[in-house]
């Protein structure tokens, strides 16, 4: 199948509670959001745009020749911010957009391409995302690790912070998570990258919050609640770590220095 063109939009908010000013955190002499955009440019996207509500992020992007759009500051989610950018740029409904998080300066360009092309091949889906098999019982039972169950066609059946599917015969209620065996069917960890059809992004702000979304605090459940399908690309490896805390930032800085020294 021919490669289908797509754009990348990178939401970048300054109001991080655990790492204030995160988009402008320095990584080897450049702001993090610029490093993320540079990684996105290594994919086959036809356009890479940063979406922000902060003047300093705009200045940093323009100083590094990164396209940037100023958005409203009152968006409840990154997806709502993407919807505004789609309108501002007048992108057609059938165009594909990949949402790359602004705190992932080590993201693999191949992952960006794979998620975009997955959606291009799945005409019945409005969204595509990625997952990989979990091999650690601790991760299966960690509520900060989001799990996804697939249907027969490789689409998301449900996302949860709980361990799904539940291995009834292998997981005793009083056993320590580390002692529990892996189930006979794969347990998949959701990777937080999405490709969207622009027509869906235009509809998204009009959709009511889903009860499941409110309970799990998982935004993608809103789309499923309203009947949209999500294609899931299975990756052979976990994604590179993102940055949520000062410790994460220190790790990425050290990793970047190590790569630069090779």
Short mmCIF file of C-alpha atoms in Angstrom, two decimals:
data_model
loop_
_atom_site.label_atom_id
_atom_site.label_comp_id
_atom_site.label_asym_id
_atom_site.label_seq_id
_atom_site.Cartn_x
_atom_site.Cartn_y
_atom_site.Cartn_z
CA UNK A 1 0.00 0.00 0.00
CA UNK A 2 1.27 3.49 -0.89
CA UNK A 3 2.52 5.71 1.90
CA UNK A 4 -0.22 8.12 2.98
CA UNK A 5 0.91 11.66 3.91
CA UNK A 6 0.23 12.97 7.41
CA UNK A 7 1.02 15.85 9.75
CA UNK A 8 2.37 15.81 13.31
CA UNK A 9 0.98 18.14 15.98
CA UNK A 10 2.83 18.46 19.30
CA UNK A 11 0.80 19.93 22.19
CA UNK A 12 3.08 21.78 24.62
CA UNK A 13 1.73 23.15 27.91
CA UNK A 14 3.84 25.01 30.47
CA UNK A 15 1.51 24.18 33.39
CA UNK A 16 3.02 20.85 34.44
CA UNK A 17 2.50 20.17 38.15
CA UNK A 18 5.47 17.81 38.58
CA UNK A 19 7.92 19.66 36.29
CA UNK A 20 6.95 23.32 35.81
CA UNK A 21 8.10 24.86 32.52
CA UNK A 22 8.69 21.40 31.08
CA UNK A 23 8.55 22.28 27.35
CA UNK A 24 11.49 24.66 27.75
CA UNK A 25 13.65 22.31 29.86
CA UNK A 26 17.13 22.27 28.36
CA UNK A 27 18.34 19.10 26.63
CA UNK A 28 21.85 19.49 25.24
CA UNK A 29 21.41 23.17 24.49
CA UNK A 30 17.89 23.17 23.07
CA UNK A 31 14.41 23.29 24.67
CA UNK A 32 12.71 19.92 25.06
CA UNK A 33 9.83 20.84 22.76
CA UNK A 34 12.34 21.65 20.01
CA UNK A 35 14.04 18.29 20.51
CA UNK A 36 10.64 16.56 20.20
CA UNK A 37 9.88 18.44 16.98
CA UNK A 38 13.29 17.52 15.57
CA UNK A 39 12.56 13.85 16.25
CA UNK A 40 9.18 14.19 14.55
CA UNK A 41 10.88 15.72 11.50
CA UNK A 42 12.89 12.50 11.17
CA UNK A 43 9.62 10.66 10.48
CA UNK A 44 7.98 10.99 7.07
CA UNK A 45 5.45 13.64 8.14
CA UNK A 46 4.80 16.39 5.62
CA UNK A 47 4.38 18.96 8.39
CA UNK A 48 5.32 19.25 12.08
CA UNK A 49 3.53 21.86 14.19
CA UNK A 50 3.85 22.71 17.88
CA UNK A 51 0.59 23.80 19.56
CA UNK A 52 1.00 25.89 22.70
CA UNK A 53 -0.64 28.54 24.87
CA UNK A 54 2.64 30.12 25.99
CA UNK A 55 4.57 33.02 24.42
CA UNK A 56 7.94 31.65 25.52
CA UNK A 57 7.31 28.35 23.74
CA UNK A 58 6.36 30.27 20.60
CA UNK A 59 9.61 32.24 20.81
CA UNK A 60 11.70 29.10 21.36
CA UNK A 61 10.12 27.31 18.40
CA UNK A 62 10.52 30.23 16.02
CA UNK A 63 14.16 30.66 17.08
CA UNK A 64 14.74 27.06 15.97
CA UNK A 65 12.68 27.21 12.75
CA UNK A 66 9.89 25.04 14.17
CA UNK A 67 6.34 25.83 13.02
CA UNK A 68 4.17 26.80 15.98
CA UNK A 69 0.53 27.78 16.53
CA UNK A 70 -0.71 29.75 19.54
CA UNK A 71 -3.88 28.21 20.95
CA UNK A 72 -6.33 29.08 23.70
CA UNK A 73 -5.27 28.41 27.27
CA UNK A 74 -8.56 26.87 28.45
CA UNK A 75 -8.47 23.51 26.64
CA UNK A 76 -9.31 20.63 29.01
CA UNK A 77 -7.13 18.17 27.08
CA UNK A 78 -4.44 17.90 24.45
CA UNK A 79 -6.99 16.47 22.03
CA UNK A 80 -9.10 19.62 22.34
CA UNK A 81 -5.97 21.64 21.58
CA UNK A 82 -5.39 19.53 18.47
CA UNK A 83 -8.96 20.21 17.37
CA UNK A 84 -8.33 23.95 17.51
CA UNK A 85 -5.15 23.57 15.43
CA UNK A 86 -7.00 21.52 12.82
CA UNK A 87 -9.49 24.39 12.48
CA UNK A 88 -6.81 27.08 12.50
CA UNK A 89 -4.83 25.34 9.75
CA UNK A 90 -7.99 24.42 7.79
CA UNK A 91 -6.89 20.79 7.47
CA UNK A 92 -9.33 18.65 5.45
CA UNK A 93 -11.46 16.06 7.23
CA UNK A 94 -9.70 13.12 5.56
CA UNK A 95 -6.18 14.26 6.48
CA UNK A 96 -4.29 12.28 9.11
CA UNK A 97 -2.68 13.92 12.14
CA UNK A 98 -0.37 12.23 14.63
CA UNK A 99 -0.38 13.57 18.18
CA UNK A 100 3.17 13.36 19.53
CA UNK A 101 3.46 14.29 23.20
CA UNK A 102 5.67 17.29 23.90
CA UNK A 103 7.61 15.45 26.61
CA UNK A 104 9.00 12.61 24.48
CA UNK A 105 12.33 13.80 23.03
CA UNK A 106 13.50 10.21 22.49
CA UNK A 107 10.42 9.07 20.51
CA UNK A 108 11.23 6.75 17.62
CA UNK A 109 10.41 8.29 14.21
CA UNK A 110 9.50 4.79 12.99
CA UNK A 111 6.77 4.60 15.66
CA UNK A 112 5.26 7.87 14.41
CA UNK A 113 5.21 6.54 10.84
CA UNK A 114 3.78 3.16 11.87
CA UNK A 115 0.84 4.63 13.79
CA UNK A 116 -0.02 6.98 10.91
CA UNK A 117 0.08 4.23 8.29
CA UNK A 118 -1.92 1.91 10.57
CA UNK A 119 -4.78 4.42 10.51
CA UNK A 120 -4.43 4.91 6.76
CA UNK A 121 -5.03 1.19 6.28
CA UNK A 122 -8.04 1.01 8.63
CA UNK A 123 -10.82 2.99 6.98
CA UNK A 124 -13.36 1.92 9.62
CA UNK A 125 -11.33 3.55 12.41
CA UNK A 126 -11.14 7.22 13.40
CA UNK A 127 -8.06 6.75 15.58
CA UNK A 128 -5.00 4.53 15.76
CA UNK A 129 -2.54 4.00 18.58
CA UNK A 130 0.11 1.53 19.69
CA UNK A 131 0.78 -1.11 22.35
CA UNK A 132 3.37 -3.68 23.30
CA UNK A 133 3.29 -6.92 25.28
CA UNK A 134 3.99 -6.62 29.01
CA UNK A 135 6.46 -9.13 30.44
CA UNK A 136 6.52 -7.90 34.04
CA UNK A 137 3.78 -8.88 36.54
CA UNK A 138 4.52 -5.66 38.44
CA UNK A 139 3.63 -3.60 35.37
CA UNK A 140 0.42 -5.56 34.82
CA UNK A 141 -0.78 -4.62 38.33
CA UNK A 142 0.56 -1.03 38.23
CA UNK A 143 -2.37 1.41 37.76
CA UNK A 144 0.00 3.91 36.15
CA UNK A 145 0.56 1.42 33.32
CA UNK A 146 -2.48 1.56 31.04
CA UNK A 147 -3.54 -1.75 29.54
CA UNK A 148 -5.53 -2.38 26.35
CA UNK A 149 -7.47 -5.47 25.24
CA UNK A 150 -7.90 -6.03 21.50
CA UNK A 151 -10.71 -7.52 19.49
CA UNK A 152 -10.26 -10.09 16.74
CA UNK A 153 -9.61 -7.37 14.15
CA UNK A 154 -6.84 -5.69 16.15
CA UNK A 155 -8.98 -2.83 17.39
CA UNK A 156 -9.19 -1.62 20.97
CA UNK A 157 -11.84 -3.51 22.94
CA UNK A 158 -11.19 -1.57 26.18
CA UNK A 159 -8.48 0.42 27.96
CA UNK A 160 -7.98 0.23 31.71
CA UNK A 161 -5.59 0.95 34.54
CA UNK A 162 -6.66 -2.40 35.98
CA UNK A 163 -5.00 -5.69 34.96
CA UNK A 164 -6.96 -6.82 31.89
CA UNK A 165 -7.72 -9.43 30.79
CA UNK A 166 -8.04 -10.88 34.30
CA UNK A 167 -6.35 -14.29 34.57
CA UNK A 168 -8.97 -15.90 36.80
CA UNK A 169 -7.27 -19.26 37.29
CA UNK A 170 -3.76 -17.93 37.79
CA UNK A 171 -4.11 -14.83 39.96
CA UNK A 172 -5.22 -15.55 43.50
CA UNK A 173 -6.71 -12.51 45.18
CA UNK A 174 -4.22 -12.58 48.06
CA UNK A 175 -1.04 -13.25 46.02
CA UNK A 176 1.65 -10.61 45.68
CA UNK A 177 1.71 -9.16 42.13
CA UNK A 178 5.35 -10.11 41.64
CA UNK A 179 4.52 -13.76 42.39
CA UNK A 180 1.67 -13.99 39.91
CA UNK A 181 2.40 -15.77 36.63
CA UNK A 182 1.94 -14.20 33.22
CA UNK A 183 -1.39 -15.24 31.70
CA UNK A 184 -1.53 -17.49 28.62
CA UNK A 185 -2.81 -14.59 26.51
CA UNK A 186 -0.72 -11.41 26.03
CA UNK A 187 -1.34 -8.39 28.24
CA UNK A 188 -0.69 -5.22 26.26
CA UNK A 189 0.57 -1.90 27.57
CA UNK A 190 -0.86 1.11 25.79
CA UNK A 191 1.69 3.45 24.23
CA UNK A 192 0.46 7.05 24.38
CA UNK A 193 0.70 8.08 20.74
CA UNK A 194 -2.35 8.61 18.53
CA UNK A 195 -3.15 9.21 14.88
CA UNK A 196 -6.50 10.85 14.11
CA UNK A 197 -8.62 11.67 11.13
CA UNK A 198 -9.17 15.43 11.18
CA UNK A 199 -12.91 14.98 10.79
CA UNK A 200 -12.98 13.15 14.13
CA UNK A 201 -10.89 15.85 15.80
CA UNK A 202 -13.46 18.43 14.70
CA UNK A 203 -16.20 16.39 16.38
CA UNK A 204 -14.27 15.60 19.53
CA UNK A 205 -14.96 18.85 21.49
CA UNK A 206 -18.70 18.27 21.05
CA UNK A 207 -18.62 14.79 22.65
CA UNK A 208 -19.79 14.45 26.22
CA UNK A 209 -17.38 13.00 28.78
CA UNK A 210 -17.96 9.25 29.12
CA UNK A 211 -18.61 7.59 32.50
CA UNK A 212 -15.78 5.15 31.82
CA UNK A 213 -13.45 8.03 30.97
CA UNK A 214 -14.30 9.77 34.23
CA UNK A 215 -13.78 6.58 36.25
CA UNK A 216 -10.49 5.52 34.66
CA UNK A 217 -9.18 9.03 33.85
CA UNK A 218 -8.45 7.83 30.31
CA UNK A 219 -9.40 10.26 27.57
CA UNK A 220 -9.48 7.67 24.76
CA UNK A 221 -12.49 5.98 26.36
CA UNK A 222 -14.62 8.97 25.34
CA UNK A 223 -14.18 8.11 21.67
CA UNK A 224 -15.05 4.47 22.28
CA UNK A 225 -18.09 5.38 24.40
CA UNK A 226 -19.42 7.36 21.46
CA UNK A 227 -18.93 4.47 19.04
CA UNK A 228 -15.60 5.30 17.42
CA UNK A 229 -13.11 2.53 16.67
CA UNK A 230 -9.42 2.63 17.55
CA UNK A 231 -6.90 0.55 15.59
CA UNK A 232 -3.96 -0.72 17.66
CA UNK A 233 -0.50 -1.28 16.19
CA UNK A 234 1.52 -3.84 18.19
CA UNK A 235 5.12 -2.78 18.68
CA UNK A 236 7.90 -5.28 19.33
CA UNK A 237 9.50 -3.01 21.93
CA UNK A 238 8.40 -0.55 24.60
CA UNK A 239 8.67 3.15 23.74
CA UNK A 240 11.51 5.37 24.87
CA UNK A 241 10.77 7.02 28.22
CA UNK A 242 8.98 10.35 28.36
CA UNK A 243 9.62 13.13 30.86
CA UNK A 244 7.24 13.72 33.78
CA UNK A 245 9.57 14.38 36.71
CA UNK A 246 13.02 15.91 37.42
CA UNK A 247 14.42 12.37 37.62
CA UNK A 248 13.05 11.60 34.15
CA UNK A 249 14.68 14.77 32.82
CA UNK A 250 18.03 13.82 34.36
CA UNK A 251 17.81 10.35 32.77
CA UNK A 252 17.05 11.73 29.30
CA UNK A 253 19.83 14.31 29.56
CA UNK A 254 22.31 11.57 30.48
CA UNK A 255 21.03 9.31 27.68
CA UNK A 256 21.27 12.17 25.17
CA UNK A 257 24.84 12.89 26.24
CA UNK A 258 25.71 9.22 25.84
CA UNK A 259 24.25 9.11 22.32
CA UNK A 260 26.07 12.32 21.35
CA UNK A 261 29.38 10.87 22.54
CA UNK A 262 29.17 7.84 20.23
#
